[in-house]
XYZ file of C-alpha atoms in Angstrom:
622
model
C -21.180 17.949 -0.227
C -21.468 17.265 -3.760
C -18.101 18.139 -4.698
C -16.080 16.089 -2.635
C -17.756 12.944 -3.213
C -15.868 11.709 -6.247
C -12.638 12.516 -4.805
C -13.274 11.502 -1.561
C -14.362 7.809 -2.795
C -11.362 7.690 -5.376
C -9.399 8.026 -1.736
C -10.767 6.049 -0.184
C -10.757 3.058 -2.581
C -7.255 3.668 -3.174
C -6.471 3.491 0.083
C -7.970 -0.259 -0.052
C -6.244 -1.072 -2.697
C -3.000 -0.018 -0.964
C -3.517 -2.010 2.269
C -4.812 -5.164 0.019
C -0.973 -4.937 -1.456
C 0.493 -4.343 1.582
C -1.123 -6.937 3.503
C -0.610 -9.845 0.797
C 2.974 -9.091 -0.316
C 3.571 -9.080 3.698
C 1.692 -12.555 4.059
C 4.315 -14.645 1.312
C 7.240 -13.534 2.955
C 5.849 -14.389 6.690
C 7.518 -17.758 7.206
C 10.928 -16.880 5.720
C 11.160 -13.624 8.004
C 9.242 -14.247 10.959
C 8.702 -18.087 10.656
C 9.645 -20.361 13.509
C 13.161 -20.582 11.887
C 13.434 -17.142 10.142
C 15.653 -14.512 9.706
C 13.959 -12.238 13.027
C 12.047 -14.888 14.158
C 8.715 -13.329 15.732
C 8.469 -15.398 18.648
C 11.260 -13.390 20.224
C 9.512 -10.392 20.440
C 5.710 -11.692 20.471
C 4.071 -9.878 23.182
C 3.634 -11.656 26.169
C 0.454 -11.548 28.470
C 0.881 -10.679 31.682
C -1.926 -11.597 34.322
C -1.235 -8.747 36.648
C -1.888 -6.254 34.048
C -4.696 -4.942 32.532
C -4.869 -5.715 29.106
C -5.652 -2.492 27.911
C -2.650 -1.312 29.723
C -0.687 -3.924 27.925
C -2.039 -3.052 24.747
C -0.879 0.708 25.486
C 2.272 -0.042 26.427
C 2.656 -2.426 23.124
C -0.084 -1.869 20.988
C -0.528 -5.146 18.890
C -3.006 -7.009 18.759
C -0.969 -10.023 19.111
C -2.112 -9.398 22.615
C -5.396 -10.678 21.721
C -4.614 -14.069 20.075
C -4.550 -15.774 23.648
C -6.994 -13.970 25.128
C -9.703 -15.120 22.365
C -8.638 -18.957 22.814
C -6.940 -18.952 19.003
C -4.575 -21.880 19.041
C -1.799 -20.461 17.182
C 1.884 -20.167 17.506
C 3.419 -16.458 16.769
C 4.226 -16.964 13.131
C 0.069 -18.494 12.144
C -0.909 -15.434 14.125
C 1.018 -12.886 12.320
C -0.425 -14.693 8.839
C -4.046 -14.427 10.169
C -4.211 -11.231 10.980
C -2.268 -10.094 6.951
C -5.361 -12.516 5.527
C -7.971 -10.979 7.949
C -6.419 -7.579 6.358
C -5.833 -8.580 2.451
C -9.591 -9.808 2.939
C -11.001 -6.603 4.640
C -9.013 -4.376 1.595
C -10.482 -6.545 -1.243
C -13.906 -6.106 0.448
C -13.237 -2.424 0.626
C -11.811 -2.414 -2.855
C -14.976 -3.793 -4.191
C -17.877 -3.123 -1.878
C -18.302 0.675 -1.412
C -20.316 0.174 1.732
C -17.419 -1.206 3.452
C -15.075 1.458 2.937
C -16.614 3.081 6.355
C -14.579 4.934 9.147
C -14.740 1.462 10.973
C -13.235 -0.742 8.095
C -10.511 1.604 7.728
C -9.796 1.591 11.255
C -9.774 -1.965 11.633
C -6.684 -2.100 8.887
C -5.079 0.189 10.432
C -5.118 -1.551 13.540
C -4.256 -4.833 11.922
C -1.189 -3.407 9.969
C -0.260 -1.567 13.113
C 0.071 -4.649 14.974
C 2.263 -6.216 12.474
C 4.679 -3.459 12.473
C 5.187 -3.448 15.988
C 6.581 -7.175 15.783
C 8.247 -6.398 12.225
C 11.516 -5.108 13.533
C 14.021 -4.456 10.592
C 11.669 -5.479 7.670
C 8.753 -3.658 9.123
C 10.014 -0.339 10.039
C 10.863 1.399 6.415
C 9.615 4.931 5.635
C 6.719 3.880 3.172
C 5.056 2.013 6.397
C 5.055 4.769 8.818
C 3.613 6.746 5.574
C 0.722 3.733 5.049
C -0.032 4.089 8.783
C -0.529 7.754 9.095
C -2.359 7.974 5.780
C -4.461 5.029 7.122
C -5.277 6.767 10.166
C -6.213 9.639 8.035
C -8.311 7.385 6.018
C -10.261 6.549 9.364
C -11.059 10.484 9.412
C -12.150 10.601 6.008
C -14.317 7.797 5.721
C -17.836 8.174 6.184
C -19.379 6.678 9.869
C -22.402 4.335 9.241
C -22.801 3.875 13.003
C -26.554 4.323 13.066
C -27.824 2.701 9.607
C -25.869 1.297 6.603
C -26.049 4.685 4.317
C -25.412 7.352 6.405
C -26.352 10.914 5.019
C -24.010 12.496 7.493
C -20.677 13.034 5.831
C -19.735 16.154 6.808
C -16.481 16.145 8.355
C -15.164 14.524 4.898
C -13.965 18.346 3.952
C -12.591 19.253 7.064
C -10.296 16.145 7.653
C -9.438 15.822 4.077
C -7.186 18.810 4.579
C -5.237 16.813 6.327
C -4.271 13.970 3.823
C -3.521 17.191 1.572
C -0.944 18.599 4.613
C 0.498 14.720 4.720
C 1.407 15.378 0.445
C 2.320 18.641 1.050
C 4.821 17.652 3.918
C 6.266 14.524 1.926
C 6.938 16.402 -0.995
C 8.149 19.939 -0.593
C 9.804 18.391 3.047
C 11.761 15.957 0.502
C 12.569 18.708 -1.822
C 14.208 21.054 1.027
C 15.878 18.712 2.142
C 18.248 17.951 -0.868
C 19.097 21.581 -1.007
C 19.822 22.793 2.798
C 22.168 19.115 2.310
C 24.752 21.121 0.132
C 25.110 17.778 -1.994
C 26.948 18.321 -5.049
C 25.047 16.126 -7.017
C 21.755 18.295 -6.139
C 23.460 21.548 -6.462
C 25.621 20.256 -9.389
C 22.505 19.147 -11.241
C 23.799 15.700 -12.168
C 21.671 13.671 -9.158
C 19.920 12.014 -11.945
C 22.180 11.294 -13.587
C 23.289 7.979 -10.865
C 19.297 8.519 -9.773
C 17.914 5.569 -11.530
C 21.149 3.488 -11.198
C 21.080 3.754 -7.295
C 17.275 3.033 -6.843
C 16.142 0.436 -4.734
C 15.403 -2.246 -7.001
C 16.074 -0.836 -10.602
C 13.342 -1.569 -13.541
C 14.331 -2.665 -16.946
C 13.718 0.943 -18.392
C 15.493 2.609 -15.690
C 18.579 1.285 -17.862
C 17.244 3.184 -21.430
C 17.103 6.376 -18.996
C 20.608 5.948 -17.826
C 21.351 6.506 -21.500
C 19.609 9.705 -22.258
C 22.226 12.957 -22.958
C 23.512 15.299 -19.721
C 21.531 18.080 -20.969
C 18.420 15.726 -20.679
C 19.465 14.990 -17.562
C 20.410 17.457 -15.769
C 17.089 19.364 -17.250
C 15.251 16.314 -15.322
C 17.411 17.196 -12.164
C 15.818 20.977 -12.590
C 12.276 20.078 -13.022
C 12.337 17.713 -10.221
C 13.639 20.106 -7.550
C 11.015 22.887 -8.767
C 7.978 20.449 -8.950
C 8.865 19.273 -5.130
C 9.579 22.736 -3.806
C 7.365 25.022 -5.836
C 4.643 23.108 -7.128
C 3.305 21.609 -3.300
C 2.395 25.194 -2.416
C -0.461 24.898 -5.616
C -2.114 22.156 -3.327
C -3.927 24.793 -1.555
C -4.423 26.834 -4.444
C -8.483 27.986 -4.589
C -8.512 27.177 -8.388
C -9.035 23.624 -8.990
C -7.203 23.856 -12.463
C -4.457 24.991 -10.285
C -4.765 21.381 -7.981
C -5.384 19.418 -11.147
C -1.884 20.870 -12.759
C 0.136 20.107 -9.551
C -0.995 16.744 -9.896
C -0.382 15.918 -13.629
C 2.935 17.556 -13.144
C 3.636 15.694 -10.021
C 2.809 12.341 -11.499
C 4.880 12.910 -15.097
C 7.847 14.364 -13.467
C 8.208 13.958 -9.283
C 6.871 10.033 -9.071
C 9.043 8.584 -12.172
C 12.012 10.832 -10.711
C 11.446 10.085 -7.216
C 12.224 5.917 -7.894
C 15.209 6.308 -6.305
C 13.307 6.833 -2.929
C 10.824 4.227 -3.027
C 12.628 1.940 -0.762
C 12.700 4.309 2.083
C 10.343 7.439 1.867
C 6.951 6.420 0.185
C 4.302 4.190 -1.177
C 4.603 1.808 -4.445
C 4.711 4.216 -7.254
C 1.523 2.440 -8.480
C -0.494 3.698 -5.630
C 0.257 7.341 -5.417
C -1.557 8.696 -8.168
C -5.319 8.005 -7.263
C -5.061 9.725 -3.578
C -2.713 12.498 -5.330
C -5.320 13.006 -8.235
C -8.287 12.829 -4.998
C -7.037 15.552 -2.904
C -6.126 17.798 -6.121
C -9.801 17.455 -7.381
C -11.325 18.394 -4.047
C -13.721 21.815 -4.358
C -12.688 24.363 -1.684
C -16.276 25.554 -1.791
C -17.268 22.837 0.675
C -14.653 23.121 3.485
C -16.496 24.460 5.928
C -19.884 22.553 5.844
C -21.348 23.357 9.724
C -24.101 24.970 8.543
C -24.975 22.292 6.223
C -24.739 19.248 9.096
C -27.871 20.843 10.131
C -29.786 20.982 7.205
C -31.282 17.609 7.825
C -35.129 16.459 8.913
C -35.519 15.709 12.451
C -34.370 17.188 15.600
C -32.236 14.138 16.774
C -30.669 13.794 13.006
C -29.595 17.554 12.819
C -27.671 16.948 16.636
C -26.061 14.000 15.548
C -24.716 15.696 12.333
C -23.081 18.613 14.197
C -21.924 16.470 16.993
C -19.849 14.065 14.329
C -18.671 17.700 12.451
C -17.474 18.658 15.851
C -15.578 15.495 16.931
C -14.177 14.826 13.696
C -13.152 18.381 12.933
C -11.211 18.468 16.642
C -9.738 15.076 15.155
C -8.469 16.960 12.407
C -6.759 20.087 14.267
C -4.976 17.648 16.823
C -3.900 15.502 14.310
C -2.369 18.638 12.005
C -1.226 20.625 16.091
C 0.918 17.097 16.518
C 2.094 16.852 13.088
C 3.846 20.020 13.571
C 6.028 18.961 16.233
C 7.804 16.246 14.200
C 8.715 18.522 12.085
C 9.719 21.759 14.428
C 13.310 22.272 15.109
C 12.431 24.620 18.138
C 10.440 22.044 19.794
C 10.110 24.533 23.278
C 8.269 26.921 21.659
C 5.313 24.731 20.698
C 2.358 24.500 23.348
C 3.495 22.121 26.436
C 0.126 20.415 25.902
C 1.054 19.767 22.273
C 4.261 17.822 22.976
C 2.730 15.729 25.692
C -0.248 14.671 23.414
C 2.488 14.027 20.803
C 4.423 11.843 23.214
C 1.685 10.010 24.001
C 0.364 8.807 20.577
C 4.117 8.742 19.448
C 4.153 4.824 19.683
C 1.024 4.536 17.732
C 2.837 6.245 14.686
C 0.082 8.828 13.723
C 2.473 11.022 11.790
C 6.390 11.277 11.242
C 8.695 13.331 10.221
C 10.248 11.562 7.400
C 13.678 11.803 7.704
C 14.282 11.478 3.494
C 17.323 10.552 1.770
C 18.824 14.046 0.973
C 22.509 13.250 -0.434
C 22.655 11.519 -3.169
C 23.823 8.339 -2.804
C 25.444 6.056 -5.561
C 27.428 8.509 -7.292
C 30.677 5.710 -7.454
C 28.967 3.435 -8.412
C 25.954 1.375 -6.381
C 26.919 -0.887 -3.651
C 25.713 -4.424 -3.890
C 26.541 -7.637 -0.719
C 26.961 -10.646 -2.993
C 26.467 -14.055 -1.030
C 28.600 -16.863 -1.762
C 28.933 -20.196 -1.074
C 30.950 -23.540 -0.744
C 30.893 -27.134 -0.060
C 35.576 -27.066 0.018
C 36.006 -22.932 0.556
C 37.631 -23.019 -2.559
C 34.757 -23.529 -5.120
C 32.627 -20.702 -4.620
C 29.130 -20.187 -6.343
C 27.135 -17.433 -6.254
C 23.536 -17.004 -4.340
C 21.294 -14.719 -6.705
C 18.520 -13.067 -5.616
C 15.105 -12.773 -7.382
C 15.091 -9.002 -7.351
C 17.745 -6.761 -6.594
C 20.620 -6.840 -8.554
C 23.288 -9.769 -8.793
C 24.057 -11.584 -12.302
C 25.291 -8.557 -14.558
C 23.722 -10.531 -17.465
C 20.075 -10.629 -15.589
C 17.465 -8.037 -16.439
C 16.370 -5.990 -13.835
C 12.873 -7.182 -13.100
C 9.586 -5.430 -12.692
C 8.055 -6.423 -8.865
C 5.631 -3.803 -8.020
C 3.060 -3.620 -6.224
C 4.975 -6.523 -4.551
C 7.117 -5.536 -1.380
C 10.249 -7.900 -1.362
C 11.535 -6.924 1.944
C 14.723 -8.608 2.005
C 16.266 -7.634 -0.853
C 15.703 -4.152 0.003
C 17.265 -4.802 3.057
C 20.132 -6.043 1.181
C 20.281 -3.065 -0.421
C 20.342 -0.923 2.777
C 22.971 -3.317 4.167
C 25.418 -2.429 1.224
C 25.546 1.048 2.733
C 27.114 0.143 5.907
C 29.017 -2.567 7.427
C 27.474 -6.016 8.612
C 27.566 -5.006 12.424
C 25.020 -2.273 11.879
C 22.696 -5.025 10.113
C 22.291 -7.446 12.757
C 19.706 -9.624 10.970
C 22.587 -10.457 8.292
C 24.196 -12.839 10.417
C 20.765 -14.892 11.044
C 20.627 -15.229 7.344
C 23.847 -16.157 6.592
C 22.755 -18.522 9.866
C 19.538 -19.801 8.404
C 21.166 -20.483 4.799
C 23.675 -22.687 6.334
C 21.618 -24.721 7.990
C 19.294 -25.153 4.663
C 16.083 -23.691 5.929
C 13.667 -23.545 2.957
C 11.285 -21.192 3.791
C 14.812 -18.353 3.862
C 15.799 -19.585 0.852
C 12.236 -19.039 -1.028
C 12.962 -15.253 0.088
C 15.965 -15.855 -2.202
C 14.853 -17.834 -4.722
C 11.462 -20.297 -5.516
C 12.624 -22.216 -8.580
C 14.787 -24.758 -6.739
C 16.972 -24.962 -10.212
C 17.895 -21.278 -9.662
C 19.581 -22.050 -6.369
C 22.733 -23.440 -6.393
C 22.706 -25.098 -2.603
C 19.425 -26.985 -3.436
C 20.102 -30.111 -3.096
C 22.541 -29.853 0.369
C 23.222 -26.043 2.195
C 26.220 -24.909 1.821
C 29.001 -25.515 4.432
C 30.841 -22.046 4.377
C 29.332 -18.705 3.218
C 31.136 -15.458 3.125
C 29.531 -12.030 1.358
C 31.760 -9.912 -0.653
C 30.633 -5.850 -0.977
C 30.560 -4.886 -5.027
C 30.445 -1.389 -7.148
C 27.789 -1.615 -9.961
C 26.943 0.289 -12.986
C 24.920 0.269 -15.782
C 26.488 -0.541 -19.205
C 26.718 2.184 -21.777
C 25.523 1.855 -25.645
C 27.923 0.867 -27.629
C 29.948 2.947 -30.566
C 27.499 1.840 -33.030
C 24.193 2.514 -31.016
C 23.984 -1.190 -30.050
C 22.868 -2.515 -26.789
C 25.735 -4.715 -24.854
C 24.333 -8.365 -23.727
C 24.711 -7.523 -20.061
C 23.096 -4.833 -18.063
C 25.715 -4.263 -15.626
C 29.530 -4.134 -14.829
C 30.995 -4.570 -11.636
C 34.017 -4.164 -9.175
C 34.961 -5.707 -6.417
C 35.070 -3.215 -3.618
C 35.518 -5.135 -0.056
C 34.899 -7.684 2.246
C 31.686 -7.442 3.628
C 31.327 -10.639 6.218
C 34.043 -13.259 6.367
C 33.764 -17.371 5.422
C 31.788 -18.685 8.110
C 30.217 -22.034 9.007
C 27.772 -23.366 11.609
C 29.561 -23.587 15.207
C 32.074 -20.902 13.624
C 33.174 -18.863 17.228
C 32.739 -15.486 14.887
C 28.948 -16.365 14.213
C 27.889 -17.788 17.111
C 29.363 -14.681 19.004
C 27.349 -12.664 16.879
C 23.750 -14.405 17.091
C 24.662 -14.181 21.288
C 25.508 -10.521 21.062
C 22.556 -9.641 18.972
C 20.175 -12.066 20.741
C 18.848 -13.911 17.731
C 20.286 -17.668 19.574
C 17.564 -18.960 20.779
C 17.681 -20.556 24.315
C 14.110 -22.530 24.511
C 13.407 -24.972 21.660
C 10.732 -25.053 19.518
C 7.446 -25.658 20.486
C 5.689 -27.970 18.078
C 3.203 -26.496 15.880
C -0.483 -26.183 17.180
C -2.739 -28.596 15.462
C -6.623 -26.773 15.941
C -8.953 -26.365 12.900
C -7.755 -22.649 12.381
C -3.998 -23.836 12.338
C -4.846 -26.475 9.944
C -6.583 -24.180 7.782
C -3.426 -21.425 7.652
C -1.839 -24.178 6.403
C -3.512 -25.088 3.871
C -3.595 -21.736 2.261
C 0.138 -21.381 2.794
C 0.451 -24.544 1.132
C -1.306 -23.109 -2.062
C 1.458 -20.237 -2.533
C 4.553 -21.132 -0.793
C 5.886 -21.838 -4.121
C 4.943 -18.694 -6.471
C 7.265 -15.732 -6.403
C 5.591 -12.951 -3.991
C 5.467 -10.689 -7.995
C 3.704 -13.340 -9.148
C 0.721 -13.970 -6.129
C 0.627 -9.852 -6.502
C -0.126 -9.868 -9.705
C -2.757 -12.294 -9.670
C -4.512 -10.816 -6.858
C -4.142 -7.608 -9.226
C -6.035 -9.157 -11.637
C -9.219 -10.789 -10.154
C -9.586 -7.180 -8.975
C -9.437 -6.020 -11.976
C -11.502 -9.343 -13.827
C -14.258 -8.300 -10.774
C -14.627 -4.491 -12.057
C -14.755 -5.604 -15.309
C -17.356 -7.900 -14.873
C -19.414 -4.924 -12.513
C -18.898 -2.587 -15.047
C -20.469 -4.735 -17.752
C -23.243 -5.616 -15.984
C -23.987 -2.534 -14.653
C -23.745 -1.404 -18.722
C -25.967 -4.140 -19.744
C -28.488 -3.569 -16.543
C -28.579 -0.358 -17.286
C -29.322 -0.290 -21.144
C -32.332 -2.536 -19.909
C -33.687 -0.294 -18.094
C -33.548 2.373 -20.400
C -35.377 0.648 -22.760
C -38.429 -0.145 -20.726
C -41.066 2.634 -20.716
C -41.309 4.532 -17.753
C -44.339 4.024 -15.676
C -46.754 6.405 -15.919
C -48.240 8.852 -12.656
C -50.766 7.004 -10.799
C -53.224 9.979 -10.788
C -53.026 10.495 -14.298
C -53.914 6.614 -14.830
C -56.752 7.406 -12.260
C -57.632 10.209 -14.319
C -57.737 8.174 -17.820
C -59.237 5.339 -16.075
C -63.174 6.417 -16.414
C -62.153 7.918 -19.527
C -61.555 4.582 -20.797
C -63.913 2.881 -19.449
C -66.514 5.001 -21.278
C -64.732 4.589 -24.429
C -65.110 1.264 -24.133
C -68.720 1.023 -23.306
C -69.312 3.093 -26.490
C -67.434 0.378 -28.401
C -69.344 -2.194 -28.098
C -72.504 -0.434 -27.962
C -71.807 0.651 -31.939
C -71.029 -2.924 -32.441
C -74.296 -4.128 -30.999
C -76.132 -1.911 -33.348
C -73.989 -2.311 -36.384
C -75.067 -5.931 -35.866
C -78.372 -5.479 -35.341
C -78.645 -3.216 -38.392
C -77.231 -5.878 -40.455
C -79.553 -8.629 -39.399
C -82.676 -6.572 -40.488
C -80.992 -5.362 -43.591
C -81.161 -9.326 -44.449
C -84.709 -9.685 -43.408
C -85.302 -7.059 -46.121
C -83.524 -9.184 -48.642
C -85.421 -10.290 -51.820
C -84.508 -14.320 -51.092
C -85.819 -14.166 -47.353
C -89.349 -12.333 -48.361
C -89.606 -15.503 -50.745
């Protein structure tokens, strides 16, 4: 089992890291989405218990466990539940990100359970491609992991090999399923080869080099175009190659060409580009040679040990094969000729999100020009000022900024909103809702520095959103760079000048139930609830980048500081002679003893010599 272990612990540990981001960008954006007074205020959809059920039944039927917080006597109001169980998770991650003894089958499932929960109250902001893709690679994770149920180092780990096939069939299907499906689209910017060229333009939230890219020649281009659809068609059948070198290539290849490429999908189809490389570079590395390990989860001391080894292989490899028989079905256009039993099963862990078919992006989007909702508004309705955002893109003079691993949700929802009309986003209207009446926890979505908000002093009485065409500027005829990043058209109106007790938007918050009919309950006061807030209190005010990064660095200040005293521990040792064998020492022992006695017998008789030489001398006989 030797050759998995690297690779499975560079897995695993990136999989902490990835649910430490997840969970802590998630917690600074709790009160201004599902706060009390938020956009999609969680309160309307908190599960409610039910006395006449069971509460595992409950828990079945909506798995969350939300269910819980009553149940355990936690005085906490929807919104302090939802950010105790993102610290409970951040927490559990770091631990795992540190501590290799946590990152057990247990720990991992315990995440997964906690993000789980959070998605099924998340609505809009919570259901994006890249968190059913955390969630079934989490569950995976659970698989992988090693169980310590019995003692804290377990020496059973063999159904690692057998279930980490299947986080190589989850890369496999992501990639090469993303790669067909831009061909079988008949796009013309796929076909055409010129999809990169409005690629980096059109991405989610666009970096400050994705402009020097924009810039490159056609050729260039068009040659990136290429190499992307051959290294996500192609190059995912090398995963299962039986020649490591083979893995390893896939991998570098993948990482230089698919993940910078691919930007233009990280807002609906994947992880943070900063976290796919360590499970990517994991699964390539993996030796083939230990797949199939039953004979080896016998080849332990003790009767009871070698049954408990092949009863784990057993349940974890039938784990693996309904996990991969289910994962077929999502992605099976002939869905009646699959095994009756294999649909129901699928069915019935459907709501739990195990795997998915993701549905990627496969027509180019973008190609006139990137649509953008600016927000507007105005004290008269006839001085307008514009609301920027922190992230996506707004002032044409701004630079696009860098925000990963930091999630911000609503500006990709922005984003998404731009595509379609405001009827088929029904959370718009609570924002445009919440930012008239001044509600401060929205607004930090929007901005944190108060002087970067134009309404922060009184909200605004009207708002209205206007739907723009962006593009990137061009060099100019000299080679120079132009002071702004962008130019933009106005395209449309997106949602009309509104203000609070407008008919339009109060219709709207009715039809899409986001009015709410009970008031507010005040906030619980217990210990816990006091304690939330305190730590809330401590980063309400940072930008979510900015709390990211700095939990990116203690991690990294923490293996720094391991790795230097593990260097100076172990030069210590090293020095020190080794011990040596007790028997030999036994051995030497009477040897020694011996050589000592003869010691200081000679000295006894040099001395006694010497004392009768002086007797002899001439001046004593006298």
């Amino acid at each position: 089992m030797g050759e998995t272990r690297l690779p499975r612990h560079m897995f695993l540990w990136s999989m902490a890291i990835i649910y430490m981001f997840a969970f802590a960008s998630l917690y600074v954006q709790i009160p201004g989405l599902y706060g009390n007074e938020g956009v999609l205020p969680v309160r309307l959809v908190e599960p409610r218990v039910d006395g006449s059920r069971p509460l595992l039944e409950q828990i079945h039927a909506h798995p969350s466990l939300l269910w819980l917080v009553p149940r355990l006597g936690l005085d906490l109001d929807a919104q302090q539940a939802m950010e105790l169980l993102c610290l409970v998770g951040a927490l559990l991650a770091l631990g795992a990100a540190l501590l290799e003894p946590l990152r057990d089958s247990l720990v991992f499932f315990c995440l997964w359970a906690l993000y789980l929960s959070l998605c099924q109250v998340g609505q809009d902001f919570l259901r994006f491609q890249w968190d059913s893709l955390l969630l079934e690679a989490g569950f995976l994770t659970v698989l992988v992991a090693p169980l310590n149920l019995l003692r804290w180092r377990s020496a059973f780990r063999q159904h690692d090999a057998v279930t980490f096939w299947l986080a190589r069939w989850l890369l496999f299907r992501l990639t090469f399923g993303s790669g067909v499906a831009k061909l079988a689209s008949h796009c013309p910017s796929w076909w055409g080869l010129t999809a990169v060229n409005h690629m980096f333009e059109a991405q989610g939230i666009p970096l400050p080099w994705s402009w020097f890219i924009q810039q490159l020649p056609d050729w260039y281009l068009k040659l990136g175009t290429v190499s992307l659809l051959v290294t996500e068609i192609a190059l995912p059948l090398l995963y299962f190659a039986p020649i490591r070198s083979l893995r390893l290539a896939a991998f570098y290849i993948q990482v230089c060409v698919v993940t910078p490429a691919a930007a233009k999908y990280e807002h609906n189809s994947g992880l943070p580009r900063c976290s796919v490389s360590h499970p990517c570079f994991a699964l390539m590395s993996t030796d083939l040679r230990s797949v199939f390990p039953p004979p080896r989860c016998v080849c332990v001391r003790g009767c009871l040990w070698k049954l408990w080894g092949l009863v784990q292989w057993v349940v974890f490899a039938s784990a693996a094969v309904a996990v991969f028989a289910i994962s077929v079905v999502s992605h099976t256009l002939y869905s009646s000729k699959i095994l009756p039993e294999v649909r129901q099963a699928y069915s019935l862990v459907e709501r739990y999100r195990l795997v998915s078919a993701y549905s990627l992006d496969s027509r180019m989007t973008g190609v006139d020009g990137r649509s953008e909702v600016v927000l507007e508004g105005s004290m008269d309705k006839n001085t307008w000022k514009e609301i920027e955002f922190m992230y996506k893109p707004g002032n044409v003079g701004v630079t696009p900024p860098v925000v990963a691993p930091h999630q911000p949700r609503l500006d990709w929802q922005m984003s998404q909103a731009a595509q379609g009309l405001a009827k088929q986003s029904p959370w718009f209207t609570s924002l445009v809702h919440c930012l008239l009446q001044g509600n401060k926890d929205v607004v930090r979505l929007i901005q944190t520095d108060s002087a970067q908000y134009p309404f922060s002093q009184a909200p605004p009485v009207y708002l209205r959103a206007s739907l723009y065409r962006y593009w990137f500027t061009q060099t100019t005829q000299d080679g120079s760079s132009p002071n702004e990043w962008w130019r933009r058209d106005y395209a449309e109106e997106f949602y009309p000048a509104v203000q609070l007790g407008d008919p339009t938007l109060e219709g709207m918050l009715s039809q899409h139930r986001l009015k709410e009919k009970f008031p507010i309950q005040p906030s619980p006061d217990s210990p816990l609830a006091q304690a939330l807030r305190q730590v809330r209190g401590h980063v309400q005010t940072l930008p979510g980048h900015l709390v990211l990064w700095s939990l990116l660095a203690t991690v990294a200040t923490i293996w720094l500081l391991k790795t230097l005293l593990s260097g100076v521990l172990g030069g210590r040792k090293a020095k020190t002679t080794p011990a040596e064998p007790k028997a030999k020492k036994a051995k030497d022992q009477p040897a020694e003893k011996s050589a000592s006695a003869s010691s200081l017998k000679a000295e006894r008789e040099n001395s006694e010599e010497s004392r009768r030489d002086a007797d002899k001398s001439p001046k004593k006989r006298k």
